[in-house]
Amino acid sequence: MNRFSYSRPGNVDTAVGELTRHEGAKFIAGGTNLLDLMKENVERPNHLIDINHLALKTIEDTEDGGLRLGALATNADTAYNDKVESRYPLLSQAILAGASAQLRNMATNGGNLFQRTRCYYFYDTGTPCNKREPGSGCGAFNGFNRIHAILGTSDENPETRCIATHPSDMAVALAALEAIIRVTGPNGERTVPIADFHRLPGNEPWLDTTIQPGELVTAIDLPAKGFPDYYAYIKLRDRQSYAFALVSVAVGLEIENNQITDARIALGGVAHKPWRKPEAEAMLVGKTVTEADFQSVAETILSGAKGYGHNTFKIELAKRAIVRALQRAAKTETES
Amino acid sequence: MRTTLSPETDASPTTLPEKTTIQLTINGSVHHLELAPWTSLLDALREYLHLTGTKKGCDHGQCGACTVLVDGKRINSCLTLAIMKEGAEITTIEGLAGENGLHPLQTAFIEHDAYQCGYCTPGQICSAVGLMNEGRAKTTDDIRELMSGNICRCGAYPHIVDAIQEVMKIDPKA
Ligand SMILES: Cc1cc2nc3c(=O)[nH]c(=O)nc-3n(C[C@H](O)[C@H](O)[C@H](O)COP(=O)(O)OP(=O)(O)OC[C@H]3O[C@@H](n4cnc5c(N)ncnc54)[C@H](O)[C@@H]3O)c2cc1C
Ligand code: SF4
Ligand code: FES
Ligand code: FES
C-alpha cells in the first residue's frame, strides 16, 4: 500500500472542500473496497478523507412517502431497518445477498454504489486493463471472462475495450426501485437518478459513474413505490453465500385483481451497470398473471446479448433467472 | 511485474506524516500507539500490541480470520485502518473471557470439537459473538448463512454450527 496522509472532517462542506483542493485524495467510508484495491496497488490515493464522522447515517421518511437512506448508514443497518424491511423488502434481500455479515457491518450505502469491478485483470497490475490504465488493452476480452458482461459492453476498439460488470447487489435493487442519488459537490447539490449514476464503458471505460471529481454522495432516496407485496431477488453464483453474482435479477410487480399494473426488472452481473429494458417491462403491464409471457419478456431483455467464450452461458442463465424471478414475484412459482 | 505509477497520485514520502499517536480502546484498556495512517487495525493488533489471537488469513476481507468486534459489531480488521477506529471499543478473542472464565462460545467450541488446526477459530468465535448480538439467526440455516464470512479451511463447519446452535439455544430441527 502506498503512503498517504489522513484527515477526518466533521461536516459535508469541509469534506467536499478537502477533496476539491487535494488532487489525488479520496474519501474513505467502510474501506472494504478502497483498502482492498490499495493493497493491490490498483488505487493509490495520496490522502484519505475519512467521512465516517459526517452526520449521514440516518434512515428517515421523505415528504413524498419515500425513504431517505443516509450515504454512511451501513449496508447491515439499512437491510435490517424496520422501514426498509417492511416497505422495500427487495432492497433488504438484495443487500443481504451480498458479501458477508462482517463486510455488511462496515460497507456503507454510498461506498457500495462506488465499488469497482471484480474483473481479475483490473485487480492484477501485471496485466493490461483499460479501466485501470487507459489505453493499455483489455486482458479479459481474450482471457478468462467467465464473470464478465454480456450486455452493453465496449468491445471494438482495443484501447477502449471493456467487458467488466458492476458487482453490486444493492444497486440492482435500487435500479428496480428507481432510487434517486443525492450528491453534494463544489457547485452545490444535485440529484442523479440511479439509471444515470453508473455508465456503460463506451469510449471511457475508466469511468464507472457520472459523478464528478469532488462530489460526495450524501443520501439515496427511495420513491414511495416499494413493491412490498410482489417482489423477488434471485442471485446465482458459484457457491450459496459470500460470492459475487454471475447473474442476479431484481423484480418488483404491482398486481391488482390478478392483473399486472406495474413491473420493474433489473439485472446484475451482466453489464457495467444494473441492466433494465423498459420495453420488456411494458410487455407485462395490463396482462393477467397467467397470460403474461415471462419467456418472451426474458428474450426481449437479453436481445443483443453477446458472450465472449467463458461467459456465454450467462445468456441462457439470465433468461431462466428472469422467468424464475417473475414467477416468484407473481407467486406462480412451481417447485422444481 | 511492475505498475507504472502516475506522478500525481504517487505521493512524496517527505511531505507525509510518518506516524501519529493514535488512541485505541482494546478489551477495555486504552492504548496510545505511534502508528502510520496506513496501518490496518489487524496489523496494529498483531504487530504493535502483540495480540496475536486475531489471525491474518487473506488480508482482503475474504476469509474472516481477522474478525473482531467494534462497539459490539463484528468486522474484518484487515479492511479497516487503526486510525479510523479511534474512540471505538474494540474486542478481540483475548477479551472475551470474563471473571467467571471462558465465554460460553469458547466453552462450546471446546466441547463440540469445533476446530482442527484452530487458525480460523478466533475469527469464528468473535463472529459468532457478533451474530448473537445481532439477534437475527433463528434457524440452523440462518446460522450457516450468517456465518458464511468465516471460512474454515479444515472444514469444521458442522461442529462450529453445533457449538453456536447450543449457545444460542436454537432447536437443531428448526
Ligand atoms: C470479500 C468480499 C466480498 C464481497 N461480496 C459482495 C457481494 O456479493 N455483493 C456486493 O454487492 N458487494 C460485495 N462486496 C463489496 C462490498 O459491498 C463493497 O466493498 C462495499 O459496499 C463498499 O462500501 P464501503 O463503504 O466499504 O466503501 P469504501 O471502500 O470506503 O469506498 C469505495 C469507494 O467509494 C468512494 N466513496 C465512498 N463513500 C462515498 C460517498 N458517500 N461519496 C462519494 N464517494 C464515496 C470512496 O472514495 C472509494 O473510492 C464484497 C466485498 C468483499 C471484500
Ligand atoms: S474487462 Fe474492463 S476491467 Fe476487465 S481487463 Fe478489460 S478493461 Fe479492464
Ligand atoms: S484476513 Fe481479514 S478477512 Fe481474511
Ligand atoms: S480449524 Fe483449521 S481453518 Fe478452521
Coordinates of C-alpha atoms and ligand atoms in Angstrom, one line a residue:
Chain A
M1 CA 0.0 0.0 0.0
N2 CA 1.3 3.5 -0.8
R3 CA 1.8 6.1 1.8
F4 CA -0.9 8.7 2.4
S5 CA -1.9 11.4 4.8
Y6 CA -5.3 11.3 6.6
S7 CA -8.0 13.7 7.7
R8 CA -11.3 13.3 9.4
P9 CA -13.6 16.2 8.6
G10 CA -16.7 16.8 10.7
N11 CA -19.1 18.2 8.1
V12 CA -20.0 17.8 4.5
D13 CA -18.7 21.1 3.3
T14 CA -15.3 20.6 4.8
A15 CA -15.1 17.1 3.3
V16 CA -16.0 18.3 -0.2
G17 CA -13.6 21.3 0.2
E18 CA -10.8 18.9 1.1
L19 CA -11.4 16.6 -1.8
T20 CA -11.7 19.5 -4.2
R21 CA -8.4 21.1 -3.0
H22 CA -6.4 18.0 -2.7
E23 CA -5.6 16.4 -6.0
G24 CA -5.1 12.6 -5.7
A25 CA -7.2 12.4 -2.5
K26 CA -10.1 10.0 -1.9
F27 CA -12.9 9.6 0.5
I28 CA -12.9 6.5 2.7
A29 CA -16.1 5.2 4.1
G30 CA -16.3 1.5 5.2
G31 CA -12.9 1.0 3.4
T32 CA -13.9 -2.5 2.3
N33 CA -13.3 -1.8 -1.4
L34 CA -10.8 1.0 -1.3
L35 CA -8.4 -0.6 1.1
D36 CA -8.7 -3.9 -0.8
L37 CA -7.7 -2.1 -4.0
M38 CA -5.0 -0.1 -2.3
K39 CA -3.4 -3.3 -1.0
E40 CA -3.2 -4.4 -4.7
N41 CA -1.8 -1.0 -5.8
V42 CA -4.8 -0.6 -8.1
E43 CA -5.9 2.6 -6.1
R44 CA -3.1 4.9 -4.9
P45 CA -4.6 7.9 -3.2
N46 CA -2.1 10.3 -1.6
H47 CA -4.6 11.5 1.0
L48 CA -7.6 9.8 2.6
I49 CA -10.6 11.8 3.8
D50 CA -12.4 9.7 6.4
I51 CA -16.1 10.6 6.0
N52 CA -17.3 8.3 8.8
H53 CA -17.9 11.2 11.1
L54 CA -20.3 13.1 8.8
A55 CA -23.9 13.1 10.0
L56 CA -25.2 11.0 7.1
K57 CA -26.1 7.8 8.9
T58 CA -29.9 8.2 9.4
I59 CA -32.7 6.5 7.6
E60 CA -35.8 8.7 7.5
D61 CA -39.2 9.2 5.8
T62 CA -39.3 11.8 3.0
E63 CA -42.3 14.1 2.5
D64 CA -43.5 12.3 -0.6
G65 CA -43.9 9.0 1.2
G66 CA -40.5 7.6 0.3
L67 CA -37.4 6.9 2.4
R68 CA -34.0 8.6 2.6
L69 CA -31.1 6.3 3.2
G70 CA -28.0 8.1 4.6
A71 CA -24.9 7.5 2.5
L72 CA -23.0 6.5 5.6
A73 CA -25.6 4.2 7.0
T74 CA -24.1 0.7 6.8
N75 CA -25.5 -1.9 4.5
A76 CA -26.4 -4.0 7.6
D77 CA -28.3 -1.2 9.3
T78 CA -30.1 -0.5 6.0
A79 CA -31.1 -4.1 5.3
Y80 CA -32.3 -4.6 8.9
N81 CA -34.1 -1.3 9.2
D82 CA -37.8 -1.8 10.0
K83 CA -39.0 0.6 7.3
V84 CA -36.7 -0.9 4.7
E85 CA -37.7 -4.4 5.6
S86 CA -41.5 -3.7 5.5
R87 CA -41.7 -1.2 2.7
Y88 CA -38.7 -2.2 0.5
P89 CA -38.0 -5.9 1.2
L90 CA -36.5 -6.2 -2.3
L91 CA -33.7 -3.9 -1.2
S92 CA -33.2 -5.8 2.1
Q93 CA -32.9 -9.1 0.3
A94 CA -30.5 -7.8 -2.3
I95 CA -28.2 -6.3 0.3
L96 CA -28.3 -9.4 2.4
A97 CA -27.4 -11.5 -0.6
G98 CA -24.1 -9.6 -0.9
A99 CA -20.7 -10.0 0.9
S100 CA -20.7 -11.3 4.5
A101 CA -22.2 -10.2 7.8
Q102 CA -18.8 -8.6 8.8
L103 CA -18.5 -6.7 5.5
R104 CA -22.1 -5.5 5.6
N105 CA -21.4 -4.1 9.1
M106 CA -18.6 -2.0 7.5
A107 CA -19.8 -1.3 4.0
T108 CA -21.8 1.9 3.6
N109 CA -24.6 2.7 1.1
G110 CA -22.5 5.4 -0.6
G111 CA -19.4 3.2 -0.8
N112 CA -21.5 0.3 -2.2
L113 CA -22.5 2.4 -5.2
F114 CA -18.9 3.2 -5.9
Q115 CA -17.4 -0.3 -5.5
R116 CA -15.3 -1.2 -8.5
T117 CA -15.5 -4.2 -10.8
R118 CA -14.2 -7.6 -9.6
C119 CA -12.6 -8.3 -13.1
Y120 CA -9.4 -10.3 -12.3
Y121 CA -7.4 -8.3 -14.8
F122 CA -8.4 -5.0 -13.2
Y123 CA -7.0 -6.3 -9.9
D124 CA -3.8 -7.6 -11.4
T125 CA -1.4 -4.7 -12.1
G126 CA 0.8 -7.1 -14.2
T127 CA -1.8 -7.3 -17.0
P128 CA -3.3 -4.8 -19.4
C129 CA -6.6 -3.2 -18.4
N130 CA -8.2 -0.1 -19.9
K131 CA -10.2 0.6 -16.8
R132 CA -7.1 0.7 -14.6
E133 CA -4.6 2.1 -17.2
P134 CA -6.4 3.8 -20.1
G135 CA -5.3 2.6 -23.5
S136 CA -3.3 -0.5 -22.2
G137 CA -5.8 -3.0 -23.6
C138 CA -8.3 -5.4 -22.1
G139 CA -7.0 -8.6 -20.5
A140 CA -10.4 -10.1 -20.2
F141 CA -11.5 -9.9 -23.9
N142 CA -9.3 -12.8 -25.0
G143 CA -8.7 -14.1 -21.5
F144 CA -10.7 -15.7 -18.7
N145 CA -14.0 -13.9 -18.9
R146 CA -16.4 -16.2 -17.1
I147 CA -17.6 -13.4 -14.8
H148 CA -17.8 -10.8 -17.4
A149 CA -20.6 -8.8 -19.2
I150 CA -22.9 -9.9 -21.9
L151 CA -24.8 -6.7 -22.5
G152 CA -23.7 -3.1 -23.2
T153 CA -20.0 -3.9 -23.5
S154 CA -17.4 -1.9 -25.4
D155 CA -15.5 -4.5 -27.5
E156 CA -14.4 -2.9 -30.8
N157 CA -11.5 -0.6 -30.2
P158 CA -8.7 -2.4 -28.3
E159 CA -7.8 0.8 -26.5
T160 CA -11.2 1.4 -25.0
R161 CA -12.4 -2.2 -24.8
C162 CA -14.0 -3.2 -21.5
I163 CA -16.4 -6.1 -20.7
A164 CA -16.4 -5.6 -17.0
T165 CA -19.5 -5.9 -14.8
H166 CA -20.6 -3.8 -11.9
P167 CA -20.6 -6.1 -8.9
S168 CA -23.1 -4.5 -6.5
D169 CA -26.3 -6.4 -5.4
M170 CA -27.7 -3.3 -3.7
A171 CA -27.5 -1.2 -6.9
V172 CA -29.6 -3.8 -8.8
A173 CA -32.5 -3.4 -6.3
L174 CA -32.0 0.4 -6.4
A175 CA -32.4 0.3 -10.2
A176 CA -35.7 -1.6 -9.9
L177 CA -36.9 0.8 -7.2
E178 CA -35.8 3.8 -9.4
A179 CA -33.8 5.4 -6.5
I180 CA -32.5 8.9 -6.7
I181 CA -29.0 9.6 -5.6
R182 CA -28.3 12.9 -3.7
V183 CA -24.9 14.4 -4.3
T184 CA -23.1 17.5 -2.9
G185 CA -20.1 18.9 -4.8
P186 CA -18.1 22.1 -5.2
N187 CA -21.1 23.6 -7.2
G188 CA -23.7 22.7 -4.6
E189 CA -26.3 19.9 -4.5
R190 CA -27.8 17.9 -7.3
T191 CA -29.8 14.6 -7.7
V192 CA -29.0 11.8 -10.1
P193 CA -31.5 9.0 -11.0
I194 CA -29.9 5.6 -10.4
A195 CA -30.2 4.8 -14.1
D196 CA -27.8 7.7 -14.9
F197 CA -25.4 7.1 -11.9
H198 CA -23.5 4.2 -13.4
R199 CA -22.5 4.3 -17.0
L200 CA -21.6 1.9 -19.8
P201 CA -17.9 1.7 -20.7
G202 CA -18.3 3.3 -24.1
N203 CA -15.1 5.1 -25.1
E204 CA -14.1 5.8 -21.5
P205 CA -14.2 2.5 -19.6
W206 CA -12.1 4.0 -16.8
L207 CA -15.2 6.0 -15.7
D208 CA -17.6 3.9 -13.7
T209 CA -20.1 6.6 -12.8
T210 CA -21.2 10.1 -13.9
I211 CA -20.2 11.5 -10.5
Q212 CA -17.8 14.4 -11.0
P213 CA -14.5 14.9 -9.1
G214 CA -15.1 16.5 -5.7
E215 CA -18.7 15.2 -5.4
L216 CA -19.9 13.4 -2.3
V217 CA -23.0 11.2 -2.2
T218 CA -25.0 12.2 0.8
A219 CA -28.1 10.0 0.5
I220 CA -30.2 7.6 -1.6
D221 CA -33.9 8.5 -1.9
L222 CA -36.3 5.7 -2.4
P223 CA -39.6 6.7 -4.0
A224 CA -42.8 5.7 -2.2
K225 CA -43.5 2.7 -4.5
G226 CA -41.6 -0.1 -2.9
F227 CA -43.3 -3.3 -4.3
P228 CA -43.6 -4.9 -0.8
D229 CA -46.2 -7.5 -1.9
Y230 CA -44.8 -8.9 -5.2
Y231 CA -41.0 -8.9 -5.5
A232 CA -38.1 -11.2 -5.8
Y233 CA -34.3 -11.0 -5.8
I234 CA -32.5 -14.0 -7.3
K235 CA -28.8 -14.3 -7.2
L236 CA -27.0 -17.1 -9.0
R237 CA -23.3 -17.7 -8.1
D238 CA -20.7 -20.4 -7.7
R239 CA -21.4 -21.0 -4.0
Q240 CA -24.5 -20.4 -2.0
S241 CA -23.2 -17.5 0.1
Y242 CA -20.3 -15.0 0.2
A243 CA -19.8 -14.8 -3.6
F244 CA -20.5 -12.3 -6.2
A245 CA -23.3 -12.8 -8.7
L246 CA -22.8 -14.5 -12.0
V247 CA -26.3 -13.3 -12.7
S248 CA -28.8 -11.6 -10.4
V249 CA -32.4 -10.4 -11.0
A250 CA -34.5 -7.9 -9.1
V251 CA -38.2 -7.9 -9.8
G252 CA -41.0 -5.7 -8.4
L253 CA -44.5 -6.1 -9.6
E254 CA -47.8 -4.4 -8.7
I255 CA -50.8 -6.7 -9.2
E256 CA -54.4 -5.8 -8.8
N257 CA -57.2 -8.4 -9.2
N258 CA -54.7 -10.7 -10.8
Q259 CA -53.7 -8.1 -13.3
I260 CA -50.2 -6.7 -13.5
T261 CA -50.3 -2.9 -13.3
D262 CA -46.6 -2.1 -12.9
A263 CA -43.4 -4.1 -13.5
R264 CA -39.7 -3.5 -12.9
I265 CA -36.9 -5.9 -13.8
A266 CA -33.2 -5.1 -13.2
L267 CA -30.3 -7.5 -13.9
G268 CA -26.9 -7.6 -12.1
G269 CA -23.7 -9.4 -13.1
V270 CA -24.4 -8.9 -16.8
A271 CA -23.3 -5.4 -17.6
H272 CA -21.2 -2.4 -16.5
K273 CA -24.3 -1.1 -14.7
P274 CA -27.6 -2.6 -13.5
W275 CA -29.5 -3.5 -16.7
R276 CA -33.1 -2.5 -17.4
K277 CA -35.2 -2.8 -20.6
P278 CA -38.4 -0.7 -20.4
E279 CA -39.9 -2.4 -23.5
A280 CA -39.8 -5.7 -21.7
E281 CA -41.4 -4.4 -18.6
A282 CA -44.1 -2.8 -20.7
M283 CA -44.9 -6.2 -22.1
L284 CA -46.2 -7.3 -18.7
V285 CA -48.5 -4.3 -17.9
G286 CA -52.2 -5.0 -18.4
K287 CA -51.7 -8.7 -18.6
T288 CA -53.1 -11.1 -16.1
V289 CA -50.5 -13.2 -14.2
T290 CA -51.5 -16.3 -16.1
E291 CA -51.5 -14.8 -19.6
A292 CA -48.2 -12.9 -19.2
D293 CA -45.5 -14.5 -21.2
F294 CA -42.4 -14.4 -19.0
Q295 CA -40.3 -16.2 -21.5
S296 CA -40.8 -13.5 -24.2
V297 CA -40.0 -10.9 -21.6
A298 CA -36.7 -12.6 -20.8
E299 CA -35.9 -12.9 -24.5
T300 CA -36.5 -9.2 -25.0
I301 CA -34.3 -8.2 -22.1
L302 CA -31.5 -10.4 -23.5
S303 CA -31.8 -9.2 -27.0
G304 CA -28.5 -8.1 -28.3
A305 CA -26.6 -10.1 -25.6
K306 CA -23.2 -11.3 -26.6
G307 CA -20.9 -13.9 -25.0
Y308 CA -17.1 -13.8 -25.0
G309 CA -16.5 -17.6 -24.6
H310 CA -16.3 -18.4 -20.9
N311 CA -19.3 -16.3 -20.1
T312 CA -21.6 -17.2 -22.9
F313 CA -23.6 -19.5 -20.5
K314 CA -24.8 -16.3 -18.8
I315 CA -27.2 -15.5 -21.7
E316 CA -29.3 -18.6 -21.1
L317 CA -28.8 -18.4 -17.3
A318 CA -30.1 -14.9 -17.2
K319 CA -33.2 -15.8 -19.2
R320 CA -34.0 -18.6 -16.8
A321 CA -33.3 -16.4 -13.8
I322 CA -35.7 -13.7 -15.2
V323 CA -38.5 -16.2 -15.7
R324 CA -38.0 -17.7 -12.2
A325 CA -37.8 -14.3 -10.6
L326 CA -41.0 -13.2 -12.3
Q327 CA -42.8 -16.4 -11.2
R328 CA -41.5 -15.9 -7.7
A329 CA -42.6 -12.3 -7.6
A330 CA -46.0 -13.1 -9.1
K331 CA -46.3 -16.1 -6.7
T332 CA -46.8 -18.6 -9.5
E333 CA -43.5 -20.4 -9.0
T334 CA -43.8 -24.2 -9.0
E335 CA -41.4 -26.4 -7.2
S336 CA -38.7 -27.9 -9.4
Chain B
M1 CA 5.8 -7.2 -12.9
R2 CA 5.6 -3.5 -12.1
T3 CA 2.9 -1.0 -12.4
T4 CA 3.6 2.4 -13.8
L5 CA 2.7 4.9 -11.1
S6 CA 1.2 8.2 -12.3
P7 CA 3.1 11.1 -10.8
E8 CA 0.0 13.0 -9.4
T9 CA -1.0 10.1 -7.2
D10 CA 2.4 9.0 -6.2
A11 CA 2.7 11.0 -3.0
S12 CA 6.1 12.2 -2.0
P13 CA 7.0 10.4 1.3
T14 CA 8.8 13.5 2.7
T15 CA 5.6 15.5 2.8
L16 CA 3.6 12.8 4.6
P17 CA 3.4 12.2 8.4
E18 CA 5.3 9.1 9.2
K19 CA 3.5 8.3 12.4
T20 CA 0.8 9.8 14.6
T21 CA -0.3 9.0 18.1
I22 CA -3.5 7.0 18.0
Q23 CA -5.6 6.1 20.9
L24 CA -7.3 2.7 20.8
T25 CA -9.5 1.1 23.4
I26 CA -9.0 -2.7 23.2
N27 CA -10.5 -5.2 25.6
G28 CA -11.3 -2.4 28.0
S29 CA -7.9 -0.8 28.2
V30 CA -6.7 2.3 26.5
H31 CA -3.6 2.2 24.4
H32 CA -1.5 5.0 22.9
L33 CA 0.3 3.8 19.8
E34 CA 2.6 5.5 17.4
L35 CA 1.2 4.4 14.0
A36 CA 1.4 5.3 10.4
P37 CA -2.0 6.1 8.9
W38 CA -1.8 3.1 6.6
T39 CA -1.6 0.6 9.4
S40 CA -4.6 -1.7 9.3
L41 CA -6.4 -2.4 12.6
L42 CA -5.3 -6.0 12.2
D43 CA -1.6 -5.1 11.9
A44 CA -2.0 -2.7 14.9
L45 CA -3.4 -5.5 17.0
R46 CA -0.8 -8.2 15.9
E47 CA 2.4 -6.2 15.3
Y48 CA 2.1 -3.4 17.7
L49 CA 0.0 -4.7 20.6
H50 CA 1.1 -8.4 20.2
L51 CA -2.5 -9.5 20.4
T52 CA -1.8 -12.4 18.0
G53 CA -5.1 -14.2 18.7
T54 CA -6.6 -12.3 15.8
K55 CA -5.4 -14.0 12.7
K56 CA -4.4 -12.8 9.2
G57 CA -5.7 -15.2 6.6
C58 CA -6.2 -13.4 3.3
D59 CA -5.8 -9.7 4.3
H60 CA -8.6 -8.9 1.7
G61 CA -11.9 -9.5 3.5
Q62 CA -12.3 -12.9 2.0
C63 CA -11.8 -15.3 5.0
G64 CA -13.0 -13.8 8.3
A65 CA -9.9 -14.9 10.3
C66 CA -9.3 -11.3 11.3
T67 CA -12.9 -10.8 12.7
V68 CA -13.0 -8.6 15.8
L69 CA -15.9 -6.7 17.5
V70 CA -16.1 -2.9 17.2
D71 CA -18.7 -1.4 19.5
G72 CA -20.2 -4.9 19.7
K73 CA -20.4 -5.4 15.9
R74 CA -18.3 -7.9 14.0
I75 CA -16.0 -6.5 11.3
N76 CA -12.9 -7.6 9.3
S77 CA -10.0 -5.9 10.9
C78 CA -7.9 -6.3 7.8
L79 CA -10.1 -3.9 5.8
T80 CA -10.1 -1.0 8.2
L81 CA -7.4 1.4 9.3
A82 CA -6.4 1.6 13.0
I83 CA -6.7 5.4 12.8
M84 CA -10.3 5.1 11.7
K85 CA -11.2 3.3 14.9
E86 CA -10.0 5.9 17.4
G87 CA -12.6 6.2 20.1
A88 CA -14.3 2.9 19.4
E89 CA -14.4 -0.1 21.8
I90 CA -12.6 -3.0 20.2
T91 CA -12.9 -6.6 21.5
T92 CA -10.6 -9.3 20.3
I93 CA -10.6 -13.0 21.2
E94 CA -8.3 -12.2 24.1
G95 CA -11.0 -10.0 25.6
L96 CA -13.9 -12.5 25.6
A97 CA -13.3 -14.5 28.7
G98 CA -14.7 -12.8 31.8
E99 CA -14.2 -13.1 35.6
N100 CA -16.1 -16.4 35.5
G101 CA -13.9 -18.0 32.9
L102 CA -14.3 -18.6 29.3
H103 CA -17.1 -17.1 27.2
P104 CA -19.9 -19.7 26.6
L105 CA -19.0 -19.8 23.0
Q106 CA -15.4 -20.6 23.8
T107 CA -16.5 -23.4 26.0
A108 CA -19.0 -24.7 23.4
F109 CA -16.2 -24.7 20.7
I110 CA -14.1 -26.9 23.0
E111 CA -16.9 -29.2 23.9
H112 CA -18.1 -29.6 20.3
D113 CA -14.5 -30.0 19.0
A114 CA -15.3 -27.2 16.6
Y115 CA -11.8 -26.8 15.1
Q116 CA -8.9 -28.8 13.8
C117 CA -5.9 -26.5 13.2
G118 CA -7.6 -23.7 15.0
Y119 CA -6.4 -20.9 12.7
C120 CA -9.9 -19.7 11.9
T121 CA -11.2 -20.2 15.4
P122 CA -10.7 -16.8 17.0
G123 CA -12.4 -15.2 14.0
Q124 CA -15.2 -17.8 14.1
I125 CA -15.8 -17.2 17.8
C126 CA -15.8 -13.4 17.5
S127 CA -18.1 -13.6 14.5
A128 CA -20.5 -15.8 16.5
V129 CA -20.5 -13.3 19.3
G130 CA -21.4 -10.7 16.7
L131 CA -24.1 -13.0 15.3
M132 CA -25.6 -13.3 18.8
N133 CA -25.6 -9.6 19.4
E134 CA -27.4 -9.1 16.1
G135 CA -30.2 -11.4 17.1
R136 CA -31.1 -12.3 13.5
A137 CA -30.4 -16.1 13.4
K138 CA -33.4 -18.2 14.2
T139 CA -32.6 -21.4 12.5
T140 CA -29.6 -23.6 11.7
D141 CA -29.8 -22.4 8.1
D142 CA -29.6 -18.8 9.4
I143 CA -26.5 -19.6 11.4
R144 CA -24.9 -21.1 8.3
E145 CA -25.8 -18.2 6.1
L146 CA -24.8 -15.5 8.6
M147 CA -21.5 -17.2 9.5
S148 CA -20.6 -17.6 5.8
G149 CA -18.0 -14.8 6.2
N150 CA -15.8 -17.1 8.2
I151 CA -14.0 -19.7 6.1
C152 CA -12.7 -22.9 7.8
R153 CA -10.0 -24.5 5.6
C154 CA -10.2 -27.6 7.8
G155 CA -13.9 -27.9 7.1
A156 CA -15.0 -28.0 10.8
Y157 CA -18.3 -26.4 9.8
P158 CA -20.7 -29.0 11.2
H159 CA -19.2 -28.7 14.7
I160 CA -18.9 -24.9 14.5
V161 CA -22.7 -24.8 13.7
D162 CA -23.4 -27.2 16.6
A163 CA -21.5 -25.1 19.1
I164 CA -23.2 -21.9 18.1
Q165 CA -26.6 -23.5 18.0
E166 CA -26.2 -24.8 21.5
V167 CA -25.2 -21.5 22.9
M168 CA -28.0 -19.7 21.0
K169 CA -30.5 -22.4 22.2
I170 CA -31.7 -22.9 18.6
D171 CA -33.5 -26.1 18.0
P172 CA -31.4 -28.2 15.7
K173 CA -34.5 -29.2 13.8
A174 CA -35.7 -25.6 13.3
Ligands
LIG1 C1 -14.8 -10.5 0.0 C2 -15.8 -9.5 -0.4 C3 -17.0 -10.0 -0.9 C4 -18.0 -9.1 -1.4 N1 -19.1 -9.5 -1.9 C5 -20.1 -8.7 -2.3 C6 -21.3 -9.1 -2.9 O1 -21.5 -10.3 -3.0 N2 -22.2 -8.2 -3.4 C7 -21.9 -6.9 -3.3 O2 -22.8 -6.1 -3.7 N3 -20.8 -6.4 -2.8 C8 -19.9 -7.3 -2.3 N4 -18.7 -6.8 -1.8 C9 -18.4 -5.4 -1.9 C10 -18.9 -4.5 -0.8 O3 -20.3 -4.5 -0.8 C11 -18.2 -3.1 -1.0 O4 -16.9 -3.2 -0.8 C12 -18.8 -2.1 -0.1 O5 -20.2 -1.9 -0.3 C13 -18.1 -0.7 -0.3 O6 -18.6 0.2 0.6 P1 -17.5 0.9 1.6 O7 -18.3 1.9 2.4 O8 -16.7 -0.1 2.3 O9 -16.7 1.7 0.5 P2 -15.2 2.2 0.5 O10 -14.2 1.1 0.3 O11 -14.9 3.1 1.7 O12 -15.2 3.2 -0.7 C14 -15.4 2.8 -2.0 C15 -15.2 3.9 -3.0 O13 -16.3 4.8 -2.9 C16 -15.9 6.1 -2.6 N5 -16.9 6.6 -1.6 C17 -17.4 6.0 -0.5 N6 -18.4 6.7 0.0 C18 -18.6 7.8 -0.8 C19 -19.6 8.9 -0.8 N7 -20.5 9.0 0.2 N8 -19.5 9.8 -1.7 C20 -18.5 9.7 -2.7 N9 -17.6 8.7 -2.8 C21 -17.7 7.8 -1.8 C22 -14.5 6.0 -2.0 O14 -13.8 7.2 -2.2 C23 -14.0 4.8 -2.7 O15 -13.4 5.2 -3.9 C24 -17.7 -7.7 -1.3 C25 -16.5 -7.2 -0.8 C26 -15.6 -8.1 -0.3 C27 -14.3 -7.6 0.2
SF4_2 S1 -12.9 -6.0 -18.8 FE1 -12.6 -3.9 -18.2 S2 -11.8 -4.0 -16.2 FE2 -11.5 -6.1 -17.1 S3 -9.5 -6.1 -18.1 FE3 -10.9 -5.5 -19.6 S4 -10.8 -3.2 -19.5 FE4 -10.0 -4.0 -17.5
FES3 S1 -7.6 -11.7 7.0 FE1 -9.3 -10.3 7.1 S2 -10.9 -11.4 6.0 FE2 -9.1 -12.7 5.7
FES4 S1 -10.0 -25.2 12.1 FE1 -8.4 -25.1 10.6 S2 -9.2 -23.5 9.4 FE2 -10.9 -23.8 10.7

